[in-house]
Amino acid sequence: MTEPPSRHRQSQHRQLHPLPKGLVELYGLLAVLFVLVPEWMAGGALLSFSGSRRGSNLPAAAAAWQKLPELRLASMGLAELRQLAHQQRIAGYAGLSRERLSRRLIQRLKPRKALW
């Protein structure tokens, strides 16, 4: 047999029991510990970082960025690459694509290993 319609509606609108007050407070404490405290610590670290620098808030470029020509060329625009190719006296640099121009510049800029 089927249930009367009034009983079916009552089962749909059942009331949920509220969580105990202590459990709600525990969840609140955990939220503070896992979310707010790390955010506060990160904010303090960023403020101390930017206070000791002048100019840009970005960290100084790594030594590898300055030494490796691949990294330097990847950060340059096409106009800067062509300027560098002109300074390095690479023939036909104006008609080269970015990839081919970067490849030729890398060959020119990398330190050559001695044969002996």
PDB file of C-alpha atoms in Angstrom:
ATOM      1  CA  MET A   1       0.000   0.000   0.000  1.00  0.00           C
ATOM      2  CA  THR A   2       0.977   3.558  -0.452  1.00  0.00           C
ATOM      3  CA  GLU A   3       1.427   6.056   2.304  1.00  0.00           C
ATOM      4  CA  PRO A   4      -1.014   8.898   2.720  1.00  0.00           C
ATOM      5  CA  PRO A   5       0.215  12.156   1.139  1.00  0.00           C
ATOM      6  CA  SER A   6       0.415  13.974   4.473  1.00  0.00           C
ATOM      7  CA  ARG A   7       2.883  11.435   5.881  1.00  0.00           C
ATOM      8  CA  HIS A   8       5.064  11.709   2.746  1.00  0.00           C
ATOM      9  CA  ARG A   9       5.257  15.506   3.122  1.00  0.00           C
ATOM     10  CA  GLN A  10       6.248  15.198   6.767  1.00  0.00           C
ATOM     11  CA  SER A  11       9.198  12.939   5.883  1.00  0.00           C
ATOM     12  CA  GLN A  12      10.420  15.502   3.345  1.00  0.00           C
ATOM     13  CA  HIS A  13      10.338  18.340   5.869  1.00  0.00           C
ATOM     14  CA  ARG A  14      12.029  16.569   8.759  1.00  0.00           C
ATOM     15  CA  GLN A  15      13.906  18.826  11.076  1.00  0.00           C
ATOM     16  CA  LEU A  16      17.616  18.208  11.561  1.00  0.00           C
ATOM     17  CA  HIS A  17      18.990  18.149  15.062  1.00  0.00           C
ATOM     18  CA  PRO A  18      21.424  20.997  15.734  1.00  0.00           C
ATOM     19  CA  LEU A  19      25.021  20.156  16.533  1.00  0.00           C
ATOM     20  CA  PRO A  20      26.059  20.384  20.140  1.00  0.00           C
ATOM     21  CA  LYS A  21      27.467  23.784  21.114  1.00  0.00           C
ATOM     22  CA  GLY A  22      30.833  22.293  22.070  1.00  0.00           C
ATOM     23  CA  LEU A  23      31.251  20.692  18.656  1.00  0.00           C
ATOM     24  CA  VAL A  24      30.452  23.966  16.895  1.00  0.00           C
ATOM     25  CA  GLU A  25      33.047  25.753  19.025  1.00  0.00           C
ATOM     26  CA  LEU A  26      35.589  23.025  18.247  1.00  0.00           C
ATOM     27  CA  TYR A  27      34.984  23.463  14.513  1.00  0.00           C
ATOM     28  CA  GLY A  28      35.410  27.206  14.912  1.00  0.00           C
ATOM     29  CA  LEU A  29      38.711  26.749  16.719  1.00  0.00           C
ATOM     30  CA  LEU A  30      39.944  24.364  14.035  1.00  0.00           C
ATOM     31  CA  ALA A  31      38.978  26.866  11.337  1.00  0.00           C
ATOM     32  CA  VAL A  32      41.013  29.556  13.095  1.00  0.00           C
ATOM     33  CA  LEU A  33      43.999  27.250  13.511  1.00  0.00           C
ATOM     34  CA  PHE A  34      44.037  25.876   9.977  1.00  0.00           C
ATOM     35  CA  VAL A  35      42.947  28.927   7.989  1.00  0.00           C
ATOM     36  CA  LEU A  36      43.338  32.222   9.780  1.00  0.00           C
ATOM     37  CA  VAL A  37      46.635  31.650  11.613  1.00  0.00           C
ATOM     38  CA  PRO A  38      48.581  30.625   8.463  1.00  0.00           C
ATOM     39  CA  GLU A  39      47.089  33.602   6.599  1.00  0.00           C
ATOM     40  CA  TRP A  40      48.177  35.911   9.408  1.00  0.00           C
ATOM     41  CA  MET A  41      51.690  34.434   9.429  1.00  0.00           C
ATOM     42  CA  ALA A  42      52.013  34.748   5.648  1.00  0.00           C
ATOM     43  CA  GLY A  43      50.867  38.361   5.776  1.00  0.00           C
ATOM     44  CA  GLY A  44      53.459  39.167   8.443  1.00  0.00           C
ATOM     45  CA  ALA A  45      56.179  37.490   6.403  1.00  0.00           C
ATOM     46  CA  LEU A  46      55.246  39.486   3.304  1.00  0.00           C
ATOM     47  CA  LEU A  47      55.247  42.755   5.220  1.00  0.00           C
ATOM     48  CA  SER A  48      58.701  42.119   6.623  1.00  0.00           C
ATOM     49  CA  PHE A  49      59.916  41.109   3.168  1.00  0.00           C
ATOM     50  CA  SER A  50      58.734  44.263   1.427  1.00  0.00           C
ATOM     51  CA  GLY A  51      59.918  46.550   4.245  1.00  0.00           C
ATOM     52  CA  SER A  52      63.580  45.712   3.730  1.00  0.00           C
ATOM     53  CA  ARG A  53      63.589  46.354  -0.036  1.00  0.00           C
ATOM     54  CA  ARG A  54      63.412  49.493  -2.095  1.00  0.00           C
ATOM     55  CA  GLY A  55      61.753  49.639  -5.494  1.00  0.00           C
ATOM     56  CA  SER A  56      60.170  46.453  -6.760  1.00  0.00           C
ATOM     57  CA  ASN A  57      58.438  44.057  -4.382  1.00  0.00           C
ATOM     58  CA  LEU A  58      59.601  41.132  -6.483  1.00  0.00           C
ATOM     59  CA  PRO A  59      62.546  39.084  -5.240  1.00  0.00           C
ATOM     60  CA  ALA A  60      65.902  39.693  -6.863  1.00  0.00           C
ATOM     61  CA  ALA A  61      66.627  37.575  -9.888  1.00  0.00           C
ATOM     62  CA  ALA A  62      68.429  34.352  -9.105  1.00  0.00           C
ATOM     63  CA  ALA A  63      72.043  33.899 -10.046  1.00  0.00           C
ATOM     64  CA  ALA A  64      71.076  31.207 -12.555  1.00  0.00           C
ATOM     65  CA  TRP A  65      68.787  33.684 -14.310  1.00  0.00           C
ATOM     66  CA  GLN A  66      71.728  36.013 -14.823  1.00  0.00           C
ATOM     67  CA  LYS A  67      74.156  33.278 -15.914  1.00  0.00           C
ATOM     68  CA  LEU A  68      72.095  31.077 -18.229  1.00  0.00           C
ATOM     69  CA  PRO A  69      71.482  32.640 -21.644  1.00  0.00           C
ATOM     70  CA  GLU A  70      68.371  30.496 -22.192  1.00  0.00           C
ATOM     71  CA  LEU A  71      66.630  32.102 -19.224  1.00  0.00           C
ATOM     72  CA  ARG A  72      67.696  35.604 -20.153  1.00  0.00           C
ATOM     73  CA  LEU A  73      66.534  35.210 -23.754  1.00  0.00           C
ATOM     74  CA  ALA A  74      63.200  33.710 -22.692  1.00  0.00           C
ATOM     75  CA  SER A  75      62.423  36.854 -20.703  1.00  0.00           C
ATOM     76  CA  MET A  76      63.206  39.195 -23.611  1.00  0.00           C
ATOM     77  CA  GLY A  77      60.769  40.460 -26.178  1.00  0.00           C
ATOM     78  CA  LEU A  78      61.374  40.032 -29.911  1.00  0.00           C
ATOM     79  CA  ALA A  79      62.611  43.616 -30.290  1.00  0.00           C
ATOM     80  CA  GLU A  80      65.154  43.081 -27.493  1.00  0.00           C
ATOM     81  CA  LEU A  81      66.283  39.819 -29.089  1.00  0.00           C
ATOM     82  CA  ARG A  82      66.831  41.585 -32.398  1.00  0.00           C
ATOM     83  CA  GLN A  83      68.755  44.353 -30.669  1.00  0.00           C
ATOM     84  CA  LEU A  84      71.007  41.781 -29.028  1.00  0.00           C
ATOM     85  CA  ALA A  85      71.461  39.987 -32.355  1.00  0.00           C
ATOM     86  CA  HIS A  86      72.506  43.294 -33.906  1.00  0.00           C
ATOM     87  CA  GLN A  87      75.031  43.848 -31.104  1.00  0.00           C
ATOM     88  CA  GLN A  88      76.353  40.301 -31.586  1.00  0.00           C
ATOM     89  CA  ARG A  89      76.585  40.915 -35.363  1.00  0.00           C
ATOM     90  CA  ILE A  90      74.410  37.981 -36.341  1.00  0.00           C
ATOM     91  CA  ALA A  91      73.649  38.154 -40.065  1.00  0.00           C
ATOM     92  CA  GLY A  92      70.012  38.071 -41.181  1.00  0.00           C
ATOM     93  CA  TYR A  93      68.578  38.487 -37.683  1.00  0.00           C
ATOM     94  CA  ALA A  94      65.673  40.673 -38.832  1.00  0.00           C
ATOM     95  CA  GLY A  95      64.041  37.878 -40.842  1.00  0.00           C
ATOM     96  CA  LEU A  96      64.429  35.127 -38.247  1.00  0.00           C
ATOM     97  CA  SER A  97      61.579  33.847 -36.120  1.00  0.00           C
ATOM     98  CA  ARG A  98      61.831  34.105 -32.353  1.00  0.00           C
ATOM     99  CA  GLU A  99      62.793  30.442 -31.971  1.00  0.00           C
ATOM    100  CA  ARG A 100      65.530  30.506 -34.626  1.00  0.00           C
ATOM    101  CA  LEU A 101      66.840  33.842 -33.381  1.00  0.00           C
ATOM    102  CA  SER A 102      66.974  32.531 -29.800  1.00  0.00           C
ATOM    103  CA  ARG A 103      68.794  29.399 -30.966  1.00  0.00           C
ATOM    104  CA  ARG A 104      71.428  31.436 -32.820  1.00  0.00           C
ATOM    105  CA  LEU A 105      71.869  33.813 -29.884  1.00  0.00           C
ATOM    106  CA  ILE A 106      72.285  30.910 -27.460  1.00  0.00           C
ATOM    107  CA  GLN A 107      74.996  29.447 -29.684  1.00  0.00           C
ATOM    108  CA  ARG A 108      76.759  32.803 -29.704  1.00  0.00           C
ATOM    109  CA  LEU A 109      76.354  33.566 -25.981  1.00  0.00           C
ATOM    110  CA  LYS A 110      77.161  30.184 -24.446  1.00  0.00           C
ATOM    111  CA  PRO A 111      80.743  29.876 -23.278  1.00  0.00           C
ATOM    112  CA  ARG A 112      82.708  27.681 -25.625  1.00  0.00           C
ATOM    113  CA  LYS A 113      84.376  24.623 -24.144  1.00  0.00           C
ATOM    114  CA  ALA A 114      88.030  24.258 -24.859  1.00  0.00           C
ATOM    115  CA  LEU A 115      88.983  21.342 -27.088  1.00  0.00           C
ATOM    116  CA  TRP A 116      91.980  20.432 -24.953  1.00  0.00           C
TER     117      TRP A 116
END
